[in-house]
PDB file of C-alpha atoms in Angstrom:
ATOM      1  CA  MET A   1      35.522  30.763  -3.133  1.00 53.00           C
ATOM      2  CA  ASN A   2      37.671  33.857  -2.397  1.00 60.00           C
ATOM      3  CA  LEU A   3      41.033  33.879  -0.630  1.00 55.00           C
ATOM      4  CA  GLN A   4      39.517  34.830   2.732  1.00 60.00           C
ATOM      5  CA  SER A   5      36.947  32.008   2.745  1.00 67.00           C
ATOM      6  CA  ALA A   6      39.580  29.562   1.504  1.00 67.00           C
ATOM      7  CA  GLY A   7      41.840  30.547   4.388  1.00 72.00           C
ATOM      8  CA  GLU A   8      38.991  30.130   6.875  1.00 83.00           C
ATOM      9  CA  SER A   9      38.196  26.678   5.506  1.00 85.00           C
ATOM     10  CA  GLU A  10      41.837  25.633   5.768  1.00 86.00           C
ATOM     11  CA  SER A  11      41.998  26.866   9.351  1.00 89.00           C
ATOM     12  CA  ARG A  12      38.827  25.005  10.306  1.00 90.00           C
ATOM     13  CA  PHE A  13      40.114  21.835   8.637  1.00 90.00           C
ATOM     14  CA  ALA A  14      43.409  22.090  10.551  1.00 89.00           C
ATOM     15  CA  SER A  15      41.530  22.510  13.849  1.00 91.00           C
ATOM     16  CA  TYR A  16      39.319  19.525  13.015  1.00 91.00           C
ATOM     17  CA  VAL A  17      42.302  17.265  12.292  1.00 91.00           C
ATOM     18  CA  GLU A  18      44.052  18.490  15.435  1.00 91.00           C
ATOM     19  CA  GLY A  19      41.035  17.395  17.458  1.00 92.00           C
ATOM     20  CA  LEU A  20      41.202  13.929  15.915  1.00 93.00           C
ATOM     21  CA  VAL A  21      44.944  13.678  16.608  1.00 91.00           C
ATOM     22  CA  SER A  22      44.154  13.873  20.329  1.00 90.00           C
ATOM     23  CA  VAL A  23      42.420  10.474  20.238  1.00 92.00           C
ATOM     24  CA  ILE A  24      44.561   8.431  17.835  1.00 89.00           C
ATOM     25  CA  GLY A  25      47.565   7.991  20.102  1.00 82.00           C
ATOM     26  CA  HIS A  26      51.140   8.771  19.045  1.00 80.00           C
ATOM     27  CA  SER A  27      51.892  12.207  17.650  1.00 81.00           C
ATOM     28  CA  ASP A  28      53.672  10.668  14.654  1.00 85.00           C
ATOM     29  CA  ARG A  29      50.247   9.676  13.325  1.00 88.00           C
ATOM     30  CA  ALA A  30      49.233  13.322  12.938  1.00 89.00           C
ATOM     31  CA  GLY A  31      50.826  13.700   9.484  1.00 91.00           C
ATOM     32  CA  PRO A  32      49.360  10.500   7.985  1.00 92.00           C
ATOM     33  CA  LEU A  33      45.950  11.333   9.490  1.00 92.00           C
ATOM     34  CA  ARG A  34      45.938  14.769   7.910  1.00 92.00           C
ATOM     35  CA  ASP A  35      47.031  13.361   4.542  1.00 93.00           C
ATOM     36  CA  TYR A  36      44.382  10.646   4.751  1.00 93.00           C
ATOM     37  CA  CYS A  37      41.641  13.216   5.486  1.00 92.00           C
ATOM     38  CA  VAL A  38      42.885  15.394   2.607  1.00 92.00           C
ATOM     39  CA  GLY A  39      42.749  12.363   0.307  1.00 92.00           C
ATOM     40  CA  LEU A  40      39.171  11.649   1.328  1.00 91.00           C
ATOM     41  CA  ILE A  41      37.899  15.125   0.409  1.00 89.00           C
ATOM     42  CA  MET A  42      39.947  15.583  -2.762  1.00 88.00           C
ATOM     43  CA  PRO A  43      38.396  14.758  -6.174  1.00 85.00           C
ATOM     44  CA  GLY A  44      38.699  11.173  -7.350  1.00 79.00           C
ATOM     45  CA  GLU A  45      36.469   8.107  -7.549  1.00 78.00           C
ATOM     46  CA  ARG A  46      38.791   5.672  -5.757  1.00 80.00           C
ATOM     47  CA  LYS A  47      39.505   6.319  -2.096  1.00 82.00           C
ATOM     48  CA  SER A  48      42.034   3.545  -1.484  1.00 86.00           C
ATOM     49  CA  VAL A  49      45.505   4.511  -0.220  1.00 90.00           C
ATOM     50  CA  GLU A  50      47.310   4.170  -3.558  1.00 91.00           C
ATOM     51  CA  PRO A  51      45.424   6.906  -5.485  1.00 91.00           C
ATOM     52  CA  MET A  52      45.235   8.994  -2.306  1.00 93.00           C
ATOM     53  CA  ALA A  53      49.033   8.822  -2.012  1.00 93.00           C
ATOM     54  CA  ALA A  54      49.394  10.077  -5.582  1.00 92.00           C
ATOM     55  CA  VAL A  55      47.116  13.047  -4.833  1.00 91.00           C
ATOM     56  CA  THR A  56      48.600  14.033  -1.469  1.00 92.00           C
ATOM     57  CA  ALA A  57      52.289  13.490  -2.294  1.00 93.00           C
ATOM     58  CA  PRO A  58      52.849  13.347  -6.075  1.00 93.00           C
ATOM     59  CA  ASP A  59      56.650  13.731  -5.698  1.00 93.00           C
ATOM     60  CA  ARG A  60      57.033  10.771  -3.324  1.00 94.00           C
ATOM     61  CA  THR A  61      54.069   8.542  -4.062  1.00 94.00           C
ATOM     62  CA  ALA A  62      55.728   5.242  -3.078  1.00 94.00           C
ATOM     63  CA  ALA A  63      56.781   6.469   0.371  1.00 94.00           C
ATOM     64  CA  GLN A  64      53.410   8.130   0.950  1.00 94.00           C
ATOM     65  CA  HIS A  65      51.645   4.937  -0.048  1.00 94.00           C
ATOM     66  CA  GLN A  66      53.556   2.986   2.607  1.00 94.00           C
ATOM     67  CA  SER A  67      52.885   5.675   5.215  1.00 93.00           C
ATOM     68  CA  LEU A  68      49.123   5.689   4.572  1.00 93.00           C
ATOM     69  CA  LEU A  69      49.014   1.900   4.353  1.00 91.00           C
ATOM     70  CA  HIS A  70      50.654   1.587   7.762  1.00 90.00           C
ATOM     71  CA  PHE A  71      48.371   4.233   9.256  1.00 89.00           C
ATOM     72  CA  VAL A  72      45.196   2.549   8.012  1.00 86.00           C
ATOM     73  CA  GLY A  73      46.200  -1.092   8.468  1.00 81.00           C
ATOM     74  CA  GLN A  74      48.616  -1.201  11.396  1.00 81.00           C
ATOM     75  CA  SER A  75      48.113   1.776  13.716  1.00 80.00           C
ATOM     76  CA  PRO A  76      46.052   0.572  16.730  1.00 82.00           C
ATOM     77  CA  TRP A  77      43.660   3.511  17.071  1.00 83.00           C
ATOM     78  CA  LEU A  78      39.996   2.958  17.900  1.00 86.00           C
ATOM     79  CA  ASP A  79      37.338   4.187  15.498  1.00 87.00           C
ATOM     80  CA  GLU A  80      34.831   4.472  18.379  1.00 89.00           C
ATOM     81  CA  LYS A  81      37.024   7.117  20.023  1.00 92.00           C
ATOM     82  CA  VAL A  82      37.453   8.953  16.735  1.00 92.00           C
ATOM     83  CA  LEU A  83      33.693   8.983  16.080  1.00 94.00           C
ATOM     84  CA  ALA A  84      33.038  10.172  19.649  1.00 94.00           C
ATOM     85  CA  LYS A  85      35.492  13.033  19.120  1.00 95.00           C
ATOM     86  CA  VAL A  86      33.852  13.893  15.799  1.00 95.00           C
ATOM     87  CA  ALA A  87      30.468  14.045  17.534  1.00 95.00           C
ATOM     88  CA  GLU A  88      31.920  16.272  20.263  1.00 95.00           C
ATOM     89  CA  MET A  89      33.219  18.731  17.666  1.00 95.00           C
ATOM     90  CA  VAL A  90      30.435  18.612  15.076  1.00 95.00           C
ATOM     91  CA  LEU A  91      27.177  18.108  17.002  1.00 96.00           C
ATOM     92  CA  PRO A  92      27.107  21.646  18.461  1.00 95.00           C
ATOM     93  CA  THR A  93      27.206  23.080  14.931  1.00 94.00           C
ATOM     94  CA  ILE A  94      24.381  20.800  13.786  1.00 96.00           C
ATOM     95  CA  GLU A  95      22.298  21.570  16.895  1.00 97.00           C
ATOM     96  CA  HIS A  96      22.786  25.287  16.276  1.00 96.00           C
ATOM     97  CA  HIS A  97      20.238  24.796  13.468  1.00 96.00           C
ATOM     98  CA  GLY A  98      17.818  22.815  15.639  1.00 96.00           C
ATOM     99  CA  PRO A  99      17.680  19.858  18.047  1.00 97.00           C
ATOM    100  CA  ILE A 100      18.465  16.310  16.962  1.00 97.00           C
ATOM    101  CA  GLU A 101      15.215  14.771  15.732  1.00 97.00           C
ATOM    102  CA  ALA A 102      16.162  11.298  14.508  1.00 97.00           C
ATOM    103  CA  TRP A 103      18.523   8.381  15.002  1.00 98.00           C
ATOM    104  CA  ILE A 104      18.797   6.762  11.581  1.00 98.00           C
ATOM    105  CA  VAL A 105      19.667   3.059  11.372  1.00 98.00           C
ATOM    106  CA  ASP A 106      20.956   2.068   7.955  1.00 96.00           C
ATOM    107  CA  ASP A 107      23.601   0.122   6.088  1.00 95.00           C
ATOM    108  CA  THR A 108      25.781   1.018   3.127  1.00 94.00           C
ATOM    109  CA  GLY A 109      27.101  -1.342   0.471  1.00 94.00           C
ATOM    110  CA  PHE A 110      30.482  -0.948  -1.217  1.00 92.00           C
ATOM    111  CA  PRO A 111      30.739  -2.864  -4.534  1.00 92.00           C
ATOM    112  CA  LYS A 112      33.999  -4.815  -4.873  1.00 90.00           C
ATOM    113  CA  LYS A 113      35.619  -6.661  -7.765  1.00 87.00           C
ATOM    114  CA  GLY A 114      37.880  -8.986  -5.795  1.00 85.00           C
ATOM    115  CA  ALA A 115      37.402 -11.410  -2.920  1.00 86.00           C
ATOM    116  CA  HIS A 116      40.140 -10.335  -0.497  1.00 87.00           C
ATOM    117  CA  SER A 117      38.679  -7.240   1.214  1.00 90.00           C
ATOM    118  CA  VAL A 118      37.434  -8.024   4.727  1.00 93.00           C
ATOM    119  CA  GLY A 119      33.775  -9.053   4.754  1.00 94.00           C
ATOM    120  CA  VAL A 120      33.327  -9.026   0.991  1.00 95.00           C
ATOM    121  CA  THR A 121      30.787 -11.536  -0.286  1.00 94.00           C
ATOM    122  CA  ARG A 122      27.792 -11.710  -2.597  1.00 94.00           C
ATOM    123  CA  GLN A 123      24.973  -9.946  -0.762  1.00 94.00           C
ATOM    124  CA  TYR A 124      22.421  -7.182  -1.264  1.00 92.00           C
ATOM    125  CA  CYS A 125      24.111  -3.898  -2.168  1.00 92.00           C
ATOM    126  CA  GLY A 126      22.016  -0.740  -1.842  1.00 88.00           C
ATOM    127  CA  GLN A 127      24.208   1.217  -4.256  1.00 88.00           C
ATOM    128  CA  VAL A 128      23.257  -1.057  -7.158  1.00 90.00           C
ATOM    129  CA  GLY A 129      19.873  -2.218  -5.822  1.00 90.00           C
ATOM    130  CA  LYS A 130      20.554  -5.948  -6.168  1.00 92.00           C
ATOM    131  CA  GLN A 131      22.722  -8.840  -5.004  1.00 93.00           C
ATOM    132  CA  GLU A 132      26.346  -7.975  -5.735  1.00 94.00           C
ATOM    133  CA  ASN A 133      29.871  -8.713  -4.587  1.00 94.00           C
ATOM    134  CA  CYS A 134      30.352  -6.070  -1.886  1.00 95.00           C
ATOM    135  CA  GLN A 135      31.146  -5.073   1.664  1.00 96.00           C
ATOM    136  CA  VAL A 136      28.391  -3.751   3.934  1.00 97.00           C
ATOM    137  CA  ALA A 137      28.704  -1.379   6.888  1.00 96.00           C
ATOM    138  CA  VAL A 138      25.966  -0.796   9.478  1.00 97.00           C
ATOM    139  CA  SER A 139      25.638   2.761  10.771  1.00 97.00           C
ATOM    140  CA  LEU A 140      23.719   4.890  13.235  1.00 98.00           C
ATOM    141  CA  SER A 141      23.407   8.580  12.338  1.00 97.00           C
ATOM    142  CA  LEU A 142      22.044  11.493  14.339  1.00 98.00           C
ATOM    143  CA  ALA A 143      20.075  13.966  12.259  1.00 97.00           C
ATOM    144  CA  ASN A 144      17.892  17.030  12.101  1.00 96.00           C
ATOM    145  CA  HIS A 145      16.560  18.904   9.081  1.00 95.00           C
ATOM    146  CA  HIS A 146      19.908  20.630   8.594  1.00 95.00           C
ATOM    147  CA  ALA A 147      22.417  17.756   8.613  1.00 96.00           C
ATOM    148  CA  SER A 148      23.212  14.220   9.736  1.00 96.00           C
ATOM    149  CA  LEU A 149      26.265  12.798  11.499  1.00 96.00           C
ATOM    150  CA  PRO A 150      27.370   9.143  11.774  1.00 95.00           C
ATOM    151  CA  ALA A 151      27.665   8.286  15.477  1.00 95.00           C
ATOM    152  CA  ALA A 152      28.567   4.622  14.898  1.00 96.00           C
ATOM    153  CA  TYR A 153      29.874   2.723  11.904  1.00 95.00           C
ATOM    154  CA  ARG A 154      30.811  -0.963  11.764  1.00 95.00           C
ATOM    155  CA  LEU A 155      31.707  -3.363   8.984  1.00 95.00           C
ATOM    156  CA  TYR A 156      29.371  -6.358   8.766  1.00 97.00           C
ATOM    157  CA  LEU A 157      31.303  -9.641   8.870  1.00 96.00           C
ATOM    158  CA  PRO A 158      29.270 -12.386   7.119  1.00 95.00           C
ATOM    159  CA  GLN A 159      29.142 -15.871   8.626  1.00 94.00           C
ATOM    160  CA  ASP A 160      31.388 -17.405   5.978  1.00 93.00           C
ATOM    161  CA  TRP A 161      34.052 -14.849   6.878  1.00 95.00           C
ATOM    162  CA  ALA A 162      33.572 -15.104  10.642  1.00 94.00           C
ATOM    163  CA  GLY A 163      34.169 -18.864  10.540  1.00 93.00           C
ATOM    164  CA  ASP A 164      37.148 -18.810   8.161  1.00 94.00           C
ATOM    165  CA  ALA A 165      40.276 -18.780  10.363  1.00 93.00           C
ATOM    166  CA  LYS A 166      42.647 -18.580   7.398  1.00 93.00           C
ATOM    167  CA  ARG A 167      41.038 -15.479   5.903  1.00 93.00           C
ATOM    168  CA  ARG A 168      40.760 -13.876   9.337  1.00 93.00           C
ATOM    169  CA  ARG A 169      44.486 -14.311   9.996  1.00 92.00           C
ATOM    170  CA  LYS A 170      45.448 -13.073   6.538  1.00 91.00           C
ATOM    171  CA  THR A 171      43.373  -9.881   6.804  1.00 89.00           C
ATOM    172  CA  GLY A 172      43.960  -9.238  10.524  1.00 87.00           C
ATOM    173  CA  VAL A 173      40.391  -9.604  11.779  1.00 91.00           C
ATOM    174  CA  PRO A 174      40.602  -9.358  15.613  1.00 89.00           C
ATOM    175  CA  ARG A 175      39.634 -12.450  17.613  1.00 90.00           C
ATOM    176  CA  GLU A 176      36.973 -10.547  19.520  1.00 91.00           C
ATOM    177  CA  VAL A 177      35.099  -9.783  16.287  1.00 92.00           C
ATOM    178  CA  VAL A 178      32.490 -12.529  15.865  1.00 94.00           C
ATOM    179  CA  PHE A 179      29.497 -12.954  13.607  1.00 96.00           C
ATOM    180  CA  LYS A 180      26.548 -10.741  14.427  1.00 97.00           C
ATOM    181  CA  THR A 181      23.503 -10.006  12.333  1.00 96.00           C
ATOM    182  CA  LYS A 182      22.946  -6.488  11.070  1.00 97.00           C
ATOM    183  CA  PRO A 183      20.061  -5.870  13.522  1.00 97.00           C
ATOM    184  CA  GLU A 184      22.298  -7.084  16.371  1.00 97.00           C
ATOM    185  CA  ILE A 185      25.018  -4.640  15.306  1.00 98.00           C
ATOM    186  CA  ALA A 186      22.441  -1.840  15.048  1.00 98.00           C
ATOM    187  CA  LEU A 187      21.143  -2.573  18.554  1.00 98.00           C
ATOM    188  CA  GLU A 188      24.669  -2.434  19.996  1.00 97.00           C
ATOM    189  CA  GLN A 189      25.149   0.947  18.338  1.00 97.00           C
ATOM    190  CA  ILE A 190      21.851   2.276  19.699  1.00 98.00           C
ATOM    191  CA  LYS A 191      22.685   1.072  23.217  1.00 97.00           C
ATOM    192  CA  ALA A 192      26.138   2.658  23.053  1.00 96.00           C
ATOM    193  CA  ALA A 193      24.671   5.967  21.865  1.00 96.00           C
ATOM    194  CA  SER A 194      22.159   5.896  24.723  1.00 96.00           C
ATOM    195  CA  GLU A 195      24.856   5.143  27.304  1.00 96.00           C
ATOM    196  CA  ALA A 196      27.036   7.933  25.905  1.00 94.00           C
ATOM    197  CA  GLY A 197      24.226  10.415  26.513  1.00 95.00           C
ATOM    198  CA  LEU A 198      23.975  11.560  22.906  1.00 96.00           C
ATOM    199  CA  PRO A 199      20.953  13.810  22.203  1.00 96.00           C
ATOM    200  CA  ARG A 200      17.986  11.558  21.597  1.00 96.00           C
ATOM    201  CA  GLY A 201      15.720  11.370  18.590  1.00 96.00           C
ATOM    202  CA  MET A 202      13.170   9.038  17.098  1.00 96.00           C
ATOM    203  CA  VAL A 203      14.780   5.848  15.782  1.00 97.00           C
ATOM    204  CA  LEU A 204      14.150   5.415  12.043  1.00 97.00           C
ATOM    205  CA  MET A 205      14.779   2.084  10.308  1.00 96.00           C
ATOM    206  CA  ASP A 206      13.755   0.451   7.059  1.00 94.00           C
ATOM    207  CA  ALA A 207      12.119  -2.960   6.712  1.00 92.00           C
ATOM    208  CA  GLY A 208      15.457  -4.791   6.815  1.00 92.00           C
ATOM    209  CA  TYR A 209      15.659  -3.760  10.483  1.00 95.00           C
ATOM    210  CA  GLY A 210      12.029  -2.929  11.281  1.00 92.00           C
ATOM    211  CA  CYS A 211      10.849  -6.523  10.911  1.00 89.00           C
ATOM    212  CA  ASN A 212      13.226  -7.694  13.638  1.00 92.00           C
ATOM    213  CA  THR A 213      11.199  -8.206  16.818  1.00 87.00           C
ATOM    214  CA  ASP A 214      14.131  -8.165  19.236  1.00 91.00           C
ATOM    215  CA  LEU A 215      15.437  -4.895  17.811  1.00 94.00           C
ATOM    216  CA  ARG A 216      12.076  -3.112  18.065  1.00 92.00           C
ATOM    217  CA  THR A 217      11.424  -4.432  21.570  1.00 91.00           C
ATOM    218  CA  SER A 218      14.884  -3.467  22.782  1.00 95.00           C
ATOM    219  CA  VAL A 219      14.588   0.036  21.327  1.00 96.00           C
ATOM    220  CA  SER A 220      11.341   0.514  23.267  1.00 93.00           C
ATOM    221  CA  ALA A 221      12.978  -0.857  26.431  1.00 94.00           C
ATOM    222  CA  LEU A 222      15.611   1.892  26.149  1.00 96.00           C
ATOM    223  CA  GLY A 223      12.838   4.477  26.327  1.00 95.00           C
ATOM    224  CA  LEU A 224      13.189   5.409  22.655  1.00 96.00           C
ATOM    225  CA  THR A 225      10.361   5.756  20.167  1.00 94.00           C
ATOM    226  CA  TYR A 226      10.712   4.406  16.650  1.00 95.00           C
ATOM    227  CA  VAL A 227       9.288   4.465  13.152  1.00 94.00           C
ATOM    228  CA  ALA A 228      10.054   1.184  11.408  1.00 93.00           C
ATOM    229  CA  GLY A 229       9.338  -0.017   7.911  1.00 91.00           C
ATOM    230  CA  ILE A 230       7.951  -3.527   7.504  1.00 86.00           C
ATOM    231  CA  PHE A 231       7.395  -5.746   4.490  1.00 84.00           C
ATOM    232  CA  SER A 232       4.076  -5.671   2.621  1.00 79.00           C
ATOM    233  CA  HIS A 233       3.320  -9.311   3.495  1.00 77.00           C
ATOM    234  CA  THR A 234       3.743  -8.687   7.249  1.00 74.00           C
ATOM    235  CA  THR A 235       0.751  -9.592   9.413  1.00 70.00           C
ATOM    236  CA  VAL A 236      -0.211  -8.308  12.873  1.00 73.00           C
ATOM    237  CA  TRP A 237      -2.625  -8.723  15.774  1.00 71.00           C
ATOM    238  CA  THR A 238      -5.450  -6.225  15.548  1.00 72.00           C
ATOM    239  CA  SER A 239      -6.219  -4.344  18.754  1.00 67.00           C
ATOM    240  CA  ASP A 240      -9.545  -6.165  19.379  1.00 71.00           C
ATOM    241  CA  THR A 241      -8.137  -9.703  19.347  1.00 68.00           C
ATOM    242  CA  ARG A 242      -6.023 -11.897  21.586  1.00 63.00           C
ATOM    243  CA  PRO A 243      -3.548 -14.697  20.837  1.00 62.00           C
ATOM    244  CA  LEU A 244      -4.600 -18.322  20.708  1.00 63.00           C
ATOM    245  CA  PRO A 245      -4.027 -20.541  23.760  1.00 65.00           C
ATOM    246  CA  PRO A 246      -0.558 -22.127  23.690  1.00 63.00           C
ATOM    247  CA  LYS A 247      -0.158 -25.386  21.785  1.00 65.00           C
ATOM    248  CA  LYS A 248       2.459 -28.063  22.203  1.00 68.00           C
ATOM    249  CA  TRP A 249       5.513 -27.110  20.202  1.00 63.00           C
ATOM    250  CA  SER A 250       7.690 -29.758  18.613  1.00 65.00           C
ATOM    251  CA  GLY A 251      10.764 -27.549  18.693  1.00 65.00           C
ATOM    252  CA  GLN A 252      11.449 -28.230  15.010  1.00 62.00           C
ATOM    253  CA  ALA A 253       9.932 -25.163  13.407  1.00 53.00           C
ATOM    254  CA  ALA A 254      12.220 -22.204  12.813  1.00 49.00           C
ATOM    255  CA  PRO A 255      11.520 -19.250  15.136  1.00 46.00           C
ATOM    256  CA  GLN A 256       9.570 -16.540  13.378  1.00 46.00           C
ATOM    257  CA  ASN A 257      10.278 -12.861  13.409  1.00 44.00           C
ATOM    258  CA  GLY A 258       8.218  -9.759  12.773  1.00 42.00           C
ATOM    259  CA  PHE A 259       4.649  -8.955  13.762  1.00 45.00           C
ATOM    260  CA  ALA A 260       1.900 -11.345  14.795  1.00 39.00           C
ATOM    261  CA  VAL A 261      -0.876 -12.672  12.582  1.00 37.00           C
ATOM    262  CA  THR A 262      -4.241 -10.927  12.523  1.00 34.00           C
ATOM    263  CA  ALA A 263      -7.427 -12.509  13.779  1.00 30.00           C
ATOM    264  CA  SER A 264     -11.143 -11.932  13.444  1.00 30.00           C
ATOM    265  CA  THR A 265     -13.210 -10.897  16.450  1.00 31.00           C
ATOM    266  CA  SER A 266     -15.030 -14.216  16.562  1.00 30.00           C
ATOM    267  CA  ARG A 267     -12.101 -16.654  16.355  1.00 34.00           C
ATOM    268  CA  SER A 268      -8.359 -16.429  15.821  1.00 34.00           C
ATOM    269  CA  ARG A 269      -7.180 -17.214  12.305  1.00 34.00           C
ATOM    270  CA  SER A 270      -4.268 -16.082  10.162  1.00 35.00           C
ATOM    271  CA  ARG A 271      -4.855 -13.527   7.460  1.00 37.00           C
ATOM    272  CA  ASN A 272      -2.884 -10.725   5.901  1.00 42.00           C
ATOM    273  CA  TRP A 273      -3.340  -7.225   7.309  1.00 39.00           C
ATOM    274  CA  LEU A 274      -3.880  -5.645   3.908  1.00 40.00           C
ATOM    275  CA  SER A 275      -6.601  -8.151   3.010  1.00 39.00           C
ATOM    276  CA  SER A 276      -8.357  -7.416   6.316  1.00 39.00           C
ATOM    277  CA  CYS A 277      -8.377  -3.675   5.572  1.00 40.00           C
ATOM    278  CA  PRO A 278      -9.769  -3.329   2.039  1.00 38.00           C
ATOM    279  CA  SER A 279     -10.449   0.359   2.656  1.00 40.00           C
ATOM    280  CA  ALA A 280      -6.703   0.941   2.702  1.00 37.00           C
ATOM    281  CA  LEU A 281      -6.349  -0.307  -0.850  1.00 38.00           C
ATOM    282  CA  GLY A 282      -8.379   2.547  -2.251  1.00 42.00           C
ATOM    283  CA  ALA A 283      -6.512   5.315  -0.450  1.00 42.00           C
ATOM    284  CA  GLN A 284      -2.956   6.479  -0.151  1.00 53.00           C
ATOM    285  CA  SER A 285      -2.682   5.581   3.505  1.00 53.00           C
ATOM    286  CA  ASN A 286      -4.567   4.047   6.391  1.00 59.00           C
ATOM    287  CA  GLY A 287      -3.666   2.725   9.799  1.00 61.00           C
ATOM    288  CA  GLY A 288      -4.625   1.715  13.306  1.00 66.00           C
ATOM    289  CA  ARG A 289      -3.332   0.320  16.566  1.00 68.00           C
ATOM    290  CA  VAL A 290      -1.870  -3.175  16.392  1.00 68.00           C
ATOM    291  CA  ALA A 291       0.166  -5.448  18.642  1.00 64.00           C
ATOM    292  CA  PRO A 292       3.613  -6.689  17.623  1.00 63.00           C
ATOM    293  CA  ARG A 293       4.128 -10.399  17.979  1.00 56.00           C
ATOM    294  CA  CYS A 294       6.422 -12.002  20.541  1.00 53.00           C
ATOM    295  CA  SER A 295       9.458 -13.650  19.018  1.00 46.00           C
ATOM    296  CA  ARG A 296       8.557 -17.339  18.919  1.00 46.00           C
ATOM    297  CA  ARG A 297       4.856 -18.211  19.048  1.00 46.00           C
ATOM    298  CA  ASP A 298       1.543 -16.410  18.658  1.00 45.00           C
ATOM    299  CA  SER A 299      -0.043 -17.598  21.878  1.00 43.00           C
ATOM    300  CA  LEU A 300      -1.118 -16.459  25.308  1.00 45.00           C
ATOM    301  CA  GLU A 301       2.254 -17.462  26.721  1.00 46.00           C
ATOM    302  CA  CYS A 302       3.608 -14.269  25.149  1.00 52.00           C
ATOM    303  CA  GLY A 303       1.960 -12.186  27.860  1.00 52.00           C
ATOM    304  CA  PHE A 304       0.946  -8.574  27.370  1.00 54.00           C
ATOM    305  CA  VAL A 305       2.368  -6.865  24.272  1.00 59.00           C
ATOM    306  CA  PRO A 306       1.834  -3.079  24.186  1.00 66.00           C
ATOM    307  CA  PRO A 307       0.018  -1.929  21.044  1.00 70.00           C
ATOM    308  CA  ILE A 308       1.692   0.356  18.529  1.00 75.00           C
ATOM    309  CA  VAL A 309       0.413   2.491  15.671  1.00 77.00           C
ATOM    310  CA  MET A 310       0.780   1.009  12.200  1.00 75.00           C
ATOM    311  CA  THR A 311       0.277   3.053   9.037  1.00 75.00           C
ATOM    312  CA  ILE A 312      -0.264   1.478   5.638  1.00 70.00           C
ATOM    313  CA  TYR A 313       0.885   3.474   2.653  1.00 67.00           C
ATOM    314  CA  ARG A 314      -0.093   2.542  -0.875  1.00 62.00           C
ATOM    315  CA  ARG A 315       2.280   3.706  -3.613  1.00 59.00           C
TER     316      ARG A 315
END
């Protein structure tokens, strides 16, 4: 990088931070915000405030540490407003390379050693590909072939944390933050993005979200199309069958989620989709139109369920 391009980058960075300052409240937060952003993009594995303070102010590390700690932990700015401002500044550049094509629903795990960070518990962590002590954040990103931009980002608060008043008080979890599942958080983010008028794209989600009936149904109700992963053992209604007549329900069985069971043309009976399509096993992919199941019972009381296209891919 030559001196001219370095100067241009510094100017663009200053303009970017200035835009963020406009939505974080008091002007005295401008300095800590800039230092925090510098710390995020500087080399270094750890992005907590202590090592960031050493990088951004090596001659007064202790004072800088307190300044950044107060900015991150005590300053009452709203991340939703910051993300909205980021989208306002960055989306035009992304769209210069083409329209937004996808809304990507995903979550990110952050491995942790201790037990005091908000929301940390033993759960699946994508970074390590297994159950691990970590935090998890649910995000919605807008993307085209050139770039992607997070439009929403929220820390997942597990049930054991949500119900622990002592830990909530100690870490400053707001009262209005209650337990919500990851698909529920994702749906809130999608609704907010729709209401904000962000450029629309096809909603993409992996099986952790795609097997949630309420999420898929709600996405369709918003007028959005989706491509959702499902688990290999998922079963569905084929397009030439109908649900069984309703049976008396004891109310004791746990509500099911996902797609409905398949059925033969002569009589309704449960069987796995893959086993009913042996031709798919010999090819890389196959598919057809199927009907998602309603949320509680596979019966006529579900009413009409619009069919969708399902593709089976064999690795």
